[in-house]
Tab-separated table of C-alpha atoms in Angstrom:
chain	number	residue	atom	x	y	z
A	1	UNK	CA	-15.714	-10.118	-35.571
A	2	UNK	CA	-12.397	-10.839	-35.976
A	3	UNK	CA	-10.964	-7.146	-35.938
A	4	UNK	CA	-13.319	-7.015	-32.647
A	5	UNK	CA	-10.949	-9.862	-31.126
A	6	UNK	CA	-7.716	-8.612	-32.438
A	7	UNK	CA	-9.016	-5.289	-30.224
A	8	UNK	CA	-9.826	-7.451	-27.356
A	9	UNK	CA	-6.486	-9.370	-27.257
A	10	UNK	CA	-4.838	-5.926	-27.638
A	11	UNK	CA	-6.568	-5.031	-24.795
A	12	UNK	CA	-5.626	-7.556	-22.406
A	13	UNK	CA	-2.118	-7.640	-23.770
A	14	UNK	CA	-1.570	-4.224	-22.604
A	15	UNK	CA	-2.515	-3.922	-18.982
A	16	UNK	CA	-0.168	-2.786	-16.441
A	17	UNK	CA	0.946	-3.456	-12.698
A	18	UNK	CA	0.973	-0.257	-11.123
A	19	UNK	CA	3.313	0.736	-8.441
A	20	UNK	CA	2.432	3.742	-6.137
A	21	UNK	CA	5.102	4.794	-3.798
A	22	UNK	CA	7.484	2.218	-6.289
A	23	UNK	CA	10.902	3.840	-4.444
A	24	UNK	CA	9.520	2.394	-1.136
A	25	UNK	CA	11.317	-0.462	0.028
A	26	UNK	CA	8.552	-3.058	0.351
A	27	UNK	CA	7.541	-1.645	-2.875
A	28	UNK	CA	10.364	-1.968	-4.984
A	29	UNK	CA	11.395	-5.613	-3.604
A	30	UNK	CA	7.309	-6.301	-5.063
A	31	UNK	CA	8.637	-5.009	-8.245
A	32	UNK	CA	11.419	-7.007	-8.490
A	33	UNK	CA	9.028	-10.623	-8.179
A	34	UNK	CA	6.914	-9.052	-10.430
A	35	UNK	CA	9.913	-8.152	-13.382
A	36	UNK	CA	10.995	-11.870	-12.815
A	37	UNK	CA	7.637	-13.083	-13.790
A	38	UNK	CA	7.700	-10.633	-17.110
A	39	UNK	CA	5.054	-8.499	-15.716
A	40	UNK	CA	4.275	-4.940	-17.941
A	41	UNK	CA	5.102	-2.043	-14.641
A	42	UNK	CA	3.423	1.396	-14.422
A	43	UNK	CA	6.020	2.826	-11.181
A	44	UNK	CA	4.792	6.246	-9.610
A	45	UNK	CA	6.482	8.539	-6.995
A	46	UNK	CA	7.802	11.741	-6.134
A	47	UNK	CA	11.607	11.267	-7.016
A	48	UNK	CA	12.680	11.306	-10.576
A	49	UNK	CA	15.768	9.675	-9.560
A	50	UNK	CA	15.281	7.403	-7.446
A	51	UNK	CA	12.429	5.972	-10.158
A	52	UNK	CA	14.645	5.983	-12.831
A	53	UNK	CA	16.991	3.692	-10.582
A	54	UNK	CA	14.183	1.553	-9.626
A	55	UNK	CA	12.970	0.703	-13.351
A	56	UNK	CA	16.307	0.241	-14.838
A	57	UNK	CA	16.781	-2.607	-12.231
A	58	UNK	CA	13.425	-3.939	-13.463
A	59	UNK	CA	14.031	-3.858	-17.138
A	60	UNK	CA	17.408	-5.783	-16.228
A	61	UNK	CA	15.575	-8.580	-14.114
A	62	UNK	CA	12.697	-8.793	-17.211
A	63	UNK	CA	10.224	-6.637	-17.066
A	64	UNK	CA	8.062	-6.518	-20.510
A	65	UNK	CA	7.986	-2.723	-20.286
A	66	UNK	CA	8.480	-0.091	-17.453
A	67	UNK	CA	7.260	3.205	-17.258
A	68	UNK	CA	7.865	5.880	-14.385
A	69	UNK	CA	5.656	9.044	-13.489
A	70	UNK	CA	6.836	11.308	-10.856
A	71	UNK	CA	4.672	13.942	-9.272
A	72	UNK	CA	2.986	14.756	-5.741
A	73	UNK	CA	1.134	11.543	-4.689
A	74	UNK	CA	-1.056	13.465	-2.586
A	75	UNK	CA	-2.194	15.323	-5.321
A	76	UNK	CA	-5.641	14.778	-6.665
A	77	UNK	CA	-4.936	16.549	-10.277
A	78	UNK	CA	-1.687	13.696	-10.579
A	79	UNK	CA	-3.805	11.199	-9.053
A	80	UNK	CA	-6.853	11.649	-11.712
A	81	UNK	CA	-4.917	11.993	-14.763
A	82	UNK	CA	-2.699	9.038	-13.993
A	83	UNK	CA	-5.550	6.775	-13.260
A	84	UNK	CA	-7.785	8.298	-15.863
A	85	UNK	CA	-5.163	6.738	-18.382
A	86	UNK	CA	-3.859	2.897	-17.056
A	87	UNK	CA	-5.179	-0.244	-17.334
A	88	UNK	CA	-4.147	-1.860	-14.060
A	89	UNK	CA	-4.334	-5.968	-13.766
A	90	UNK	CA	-2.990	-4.977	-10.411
A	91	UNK	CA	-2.341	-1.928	-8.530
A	92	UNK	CA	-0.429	-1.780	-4.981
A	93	UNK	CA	-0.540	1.612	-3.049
A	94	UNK	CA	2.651	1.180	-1.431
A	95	UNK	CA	3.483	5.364	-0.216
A	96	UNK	CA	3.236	6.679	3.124
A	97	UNK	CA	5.158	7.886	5.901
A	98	UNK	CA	5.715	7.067	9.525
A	99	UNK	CA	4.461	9.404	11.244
A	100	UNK	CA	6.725	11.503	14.248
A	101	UNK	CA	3.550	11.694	17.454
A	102	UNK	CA	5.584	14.298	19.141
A	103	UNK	CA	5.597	17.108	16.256
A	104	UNK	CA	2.178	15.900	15.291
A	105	UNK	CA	0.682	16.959	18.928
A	106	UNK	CA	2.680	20.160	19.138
A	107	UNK	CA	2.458	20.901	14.737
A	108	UNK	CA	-1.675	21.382	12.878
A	109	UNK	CA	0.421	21.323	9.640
A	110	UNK	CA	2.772	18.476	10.365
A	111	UNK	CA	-0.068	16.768	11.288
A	112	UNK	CA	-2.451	18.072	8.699
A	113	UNK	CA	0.252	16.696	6.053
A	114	UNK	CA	0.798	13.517	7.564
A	115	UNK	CA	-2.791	12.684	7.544
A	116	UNK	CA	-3.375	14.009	4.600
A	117	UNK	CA	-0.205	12.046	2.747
A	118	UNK	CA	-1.098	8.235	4.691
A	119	UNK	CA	-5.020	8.417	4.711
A	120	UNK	CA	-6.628	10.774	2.362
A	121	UNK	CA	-4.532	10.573	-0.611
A	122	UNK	CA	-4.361	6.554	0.061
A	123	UNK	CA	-7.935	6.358	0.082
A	124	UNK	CA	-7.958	8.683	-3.588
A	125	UNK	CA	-5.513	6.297	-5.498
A	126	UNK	CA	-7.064	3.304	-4.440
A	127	UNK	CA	-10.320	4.822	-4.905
A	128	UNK	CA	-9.037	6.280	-8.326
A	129	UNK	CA	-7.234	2.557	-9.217
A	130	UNK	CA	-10.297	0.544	-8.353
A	131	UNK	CA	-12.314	1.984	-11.099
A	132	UNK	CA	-9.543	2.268	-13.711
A	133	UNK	CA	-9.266	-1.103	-13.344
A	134	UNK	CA	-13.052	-1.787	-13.453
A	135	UNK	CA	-12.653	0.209	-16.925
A	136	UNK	CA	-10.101	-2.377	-18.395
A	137	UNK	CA	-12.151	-5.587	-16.979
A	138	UNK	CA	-11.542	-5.833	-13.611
A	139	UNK	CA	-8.223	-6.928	-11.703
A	140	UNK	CA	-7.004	-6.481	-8.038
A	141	UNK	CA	-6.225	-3.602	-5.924
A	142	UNK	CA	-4.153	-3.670	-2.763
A	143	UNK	CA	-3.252	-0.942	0.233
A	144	UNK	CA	-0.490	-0.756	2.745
A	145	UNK	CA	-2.278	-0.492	5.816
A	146	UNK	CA	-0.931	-1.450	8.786
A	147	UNK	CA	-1.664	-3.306	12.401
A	148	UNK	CA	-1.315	-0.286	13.970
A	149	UNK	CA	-4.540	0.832	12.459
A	150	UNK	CA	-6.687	-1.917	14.302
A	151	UNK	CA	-6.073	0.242	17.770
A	152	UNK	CA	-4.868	3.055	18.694
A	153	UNK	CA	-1.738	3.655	20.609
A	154	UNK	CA	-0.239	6.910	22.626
A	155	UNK	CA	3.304	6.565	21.234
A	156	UNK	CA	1.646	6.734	17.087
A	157	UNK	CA	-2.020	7.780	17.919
A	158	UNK	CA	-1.892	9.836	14.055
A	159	UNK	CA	0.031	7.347	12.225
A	160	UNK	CA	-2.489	4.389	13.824
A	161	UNK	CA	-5.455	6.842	12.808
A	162	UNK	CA	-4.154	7.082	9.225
A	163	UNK	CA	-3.770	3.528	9.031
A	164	UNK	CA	-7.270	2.939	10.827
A	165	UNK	CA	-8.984	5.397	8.029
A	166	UNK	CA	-7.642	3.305	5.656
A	167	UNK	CA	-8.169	-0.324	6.674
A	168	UNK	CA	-11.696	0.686	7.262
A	169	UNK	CA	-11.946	2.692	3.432
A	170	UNK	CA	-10.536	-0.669	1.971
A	171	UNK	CA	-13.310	-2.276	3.797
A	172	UNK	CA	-15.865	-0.319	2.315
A	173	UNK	CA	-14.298	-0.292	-1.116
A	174	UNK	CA	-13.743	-4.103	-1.042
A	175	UNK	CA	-17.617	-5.039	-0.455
A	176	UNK	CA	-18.645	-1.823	-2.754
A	177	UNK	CA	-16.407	-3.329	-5.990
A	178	UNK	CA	-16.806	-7.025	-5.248
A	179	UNK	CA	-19.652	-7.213	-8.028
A	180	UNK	CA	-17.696	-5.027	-10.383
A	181	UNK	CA	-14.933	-7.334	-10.943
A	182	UNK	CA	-12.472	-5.326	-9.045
A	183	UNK	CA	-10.893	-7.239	-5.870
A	184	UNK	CA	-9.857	-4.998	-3.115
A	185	UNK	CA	-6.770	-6.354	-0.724
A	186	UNK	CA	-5.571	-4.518	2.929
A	187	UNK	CA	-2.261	-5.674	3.715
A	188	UNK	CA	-1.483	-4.864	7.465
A	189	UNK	CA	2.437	-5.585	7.942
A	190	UNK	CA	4.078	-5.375	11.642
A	191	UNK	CA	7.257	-3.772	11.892
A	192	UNK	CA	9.564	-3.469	8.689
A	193	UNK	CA	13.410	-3.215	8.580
A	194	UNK	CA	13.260	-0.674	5.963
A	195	UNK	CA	14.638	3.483	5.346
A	196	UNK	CA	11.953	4.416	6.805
A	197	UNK	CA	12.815	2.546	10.500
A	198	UNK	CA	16.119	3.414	9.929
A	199	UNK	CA	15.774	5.506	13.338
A	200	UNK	CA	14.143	2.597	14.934
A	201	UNK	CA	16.374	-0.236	17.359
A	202	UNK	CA	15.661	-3.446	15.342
A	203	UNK	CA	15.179	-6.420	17.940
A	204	UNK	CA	13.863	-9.953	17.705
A	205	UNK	CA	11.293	-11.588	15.450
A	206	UNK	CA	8.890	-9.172	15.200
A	207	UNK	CA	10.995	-7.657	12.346
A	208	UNK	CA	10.737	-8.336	8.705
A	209	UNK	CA	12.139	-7.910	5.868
A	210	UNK	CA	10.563	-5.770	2.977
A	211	UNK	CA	11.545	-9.200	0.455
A	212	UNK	CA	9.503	-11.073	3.116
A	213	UNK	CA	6.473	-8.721	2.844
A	214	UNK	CA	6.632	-8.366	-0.858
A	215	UNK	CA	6.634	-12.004	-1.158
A	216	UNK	CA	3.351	-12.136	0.875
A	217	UNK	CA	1.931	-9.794	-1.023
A	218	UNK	CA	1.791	-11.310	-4.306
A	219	UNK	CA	0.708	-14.780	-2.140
A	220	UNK	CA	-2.011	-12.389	-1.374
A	221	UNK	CA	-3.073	-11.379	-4.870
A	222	UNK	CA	-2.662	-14.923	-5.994
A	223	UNK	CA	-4.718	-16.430	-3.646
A	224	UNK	CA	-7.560	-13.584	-3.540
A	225	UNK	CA	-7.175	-12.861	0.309
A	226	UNK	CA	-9.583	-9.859	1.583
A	227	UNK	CA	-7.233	-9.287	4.736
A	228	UNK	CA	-3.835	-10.522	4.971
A	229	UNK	CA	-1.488	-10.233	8.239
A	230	UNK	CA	2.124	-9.870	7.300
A	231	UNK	CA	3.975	-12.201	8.777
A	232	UNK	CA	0.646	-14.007	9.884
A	233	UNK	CA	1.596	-14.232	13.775
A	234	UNK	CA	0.665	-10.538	13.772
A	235	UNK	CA	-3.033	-11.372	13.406
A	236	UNK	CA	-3.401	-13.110	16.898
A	237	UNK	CA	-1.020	-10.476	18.655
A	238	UNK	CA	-3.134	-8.139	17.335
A	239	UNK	CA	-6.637	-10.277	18.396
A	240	UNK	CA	-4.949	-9.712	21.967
A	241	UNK	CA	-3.898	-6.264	21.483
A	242	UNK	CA	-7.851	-5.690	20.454
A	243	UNK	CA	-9.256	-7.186	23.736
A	244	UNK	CA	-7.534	-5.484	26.230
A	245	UNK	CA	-9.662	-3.451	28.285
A	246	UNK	CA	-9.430	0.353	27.212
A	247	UNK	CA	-8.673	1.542	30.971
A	248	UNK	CA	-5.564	-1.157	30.864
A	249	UNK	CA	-4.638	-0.343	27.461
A	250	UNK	CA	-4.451	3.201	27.881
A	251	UNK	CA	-1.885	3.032	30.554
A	252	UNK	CA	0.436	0.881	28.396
A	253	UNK	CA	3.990	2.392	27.392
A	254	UNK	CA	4.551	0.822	23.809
């Protein structure tokens, strides 16, 4: 009995946040809460580089251990043999790309890709994640979505799709785990003042900052929230955004 326990606490000891998309910006400001609290990181994305930057910075703030995997995230081979062997506590998809409309309209592989990269190989890691971390006992798994997937506008109509595919996947996955001990979070942020807005004219208070979303994200996981608005105003400007009538909406320039 007692070598059965020793096992157990093993176990337990050993599980692992993991971090996919960890060179993002919103991601890697997560990771840096999360090496202040001594957490054990698992940090996955395409960039050698940039990873090994991102974990050295974690060991330094006090991480318990780092360790970095770098491959194609929208590849299902990487995806299954990563997942197949962590034990996730917590696991935040965090990868993605903001989508160009104009190229997508005028480009089947742009927009083949860019589906492909911010729906379908979401929907396989968290897929992937939520049963890994069924495997280990159960923990919490969280997506990136955003409010532009709750309706769909002219000026991102594939990005807002993406996003839409995956809010609604979460949905699914959330009420199909809740028994299995695995909690399922969708994190919809507004606008972010991040690389990947670079191009983007920042204005006014709509804009956050990736600390500020990180920090609502482990809020999030700490408090078990299903759906979380980030910041919160978003979720009645998006209630409004939702009940305009479709023959109004669809003339809108925004």
């Amino acid at each position: 009995m007692s070598g059965k326990m020793a096992s157990n606490r093993t176990t337990a000891a050993a599980r692992e946040i993991v971090v996919i998309g960890a060179t993002s910006a919103v991601a890697q400001a997560a990771i840096r809460l999360w090496a202040a609290r001594g957490a054990a990181l698992v940090l996955v994305g395409r960039n050698r580089d940039a990873l090994d930057r991102v974990a050295a910075d974690a060991r330094v703030r006090g991480a318990a251990s780092v360790s970095t995997h770098a491959g194609d995230l929208a590849d299902v081979v990487f995806i299954e043999s990563l997942c197949g062997t962590t034990t996730p506590v917590v696991a935040l998809v965090a990868h993605g790309s903001l989508t160009d409309s104009g190229p997508a309209e005028t480009s089947a592989e742009y927009l083949d890709y860019e589906l492909t990269l911010n729906f379908v190989s979401a929907a396989q890691w968290m897929q992937r994640l939520a049963l890994a971390s069924e495997r280990a006992g159960g923990g919490t798994v969280v997506a990136i979505s955003s409010v532009a997937g709750d309706r769909g506008r002219g000026s991102n109509h594939a990005y807002g799709a993406a996003k839409a595919g995956l809010t609604a996947f979460c949905s699914g996955l959330r009420a199909r785990m809740s028994a299995r001990g695995v909690h399922v979070i969708t994190v919809k942020p507004g606008f972010i003042d991040s690389p990947m807005t670079a191009h983007i004219a920042k204005k006014g208070a709509l804009w956050a900052t990736p600390e500020a979303i990180a920090e609502g994200i482990l809020k999030a996981i700490d408090k078990r929230r299903d759906v979380v608005y980030l910041p919160g105003f978003w979720a009645l400007i998006m209630l409004i955004i939702k009940h305009v009538p479709e023959g109004i909406f669809k003339r809108l320039k925004f």
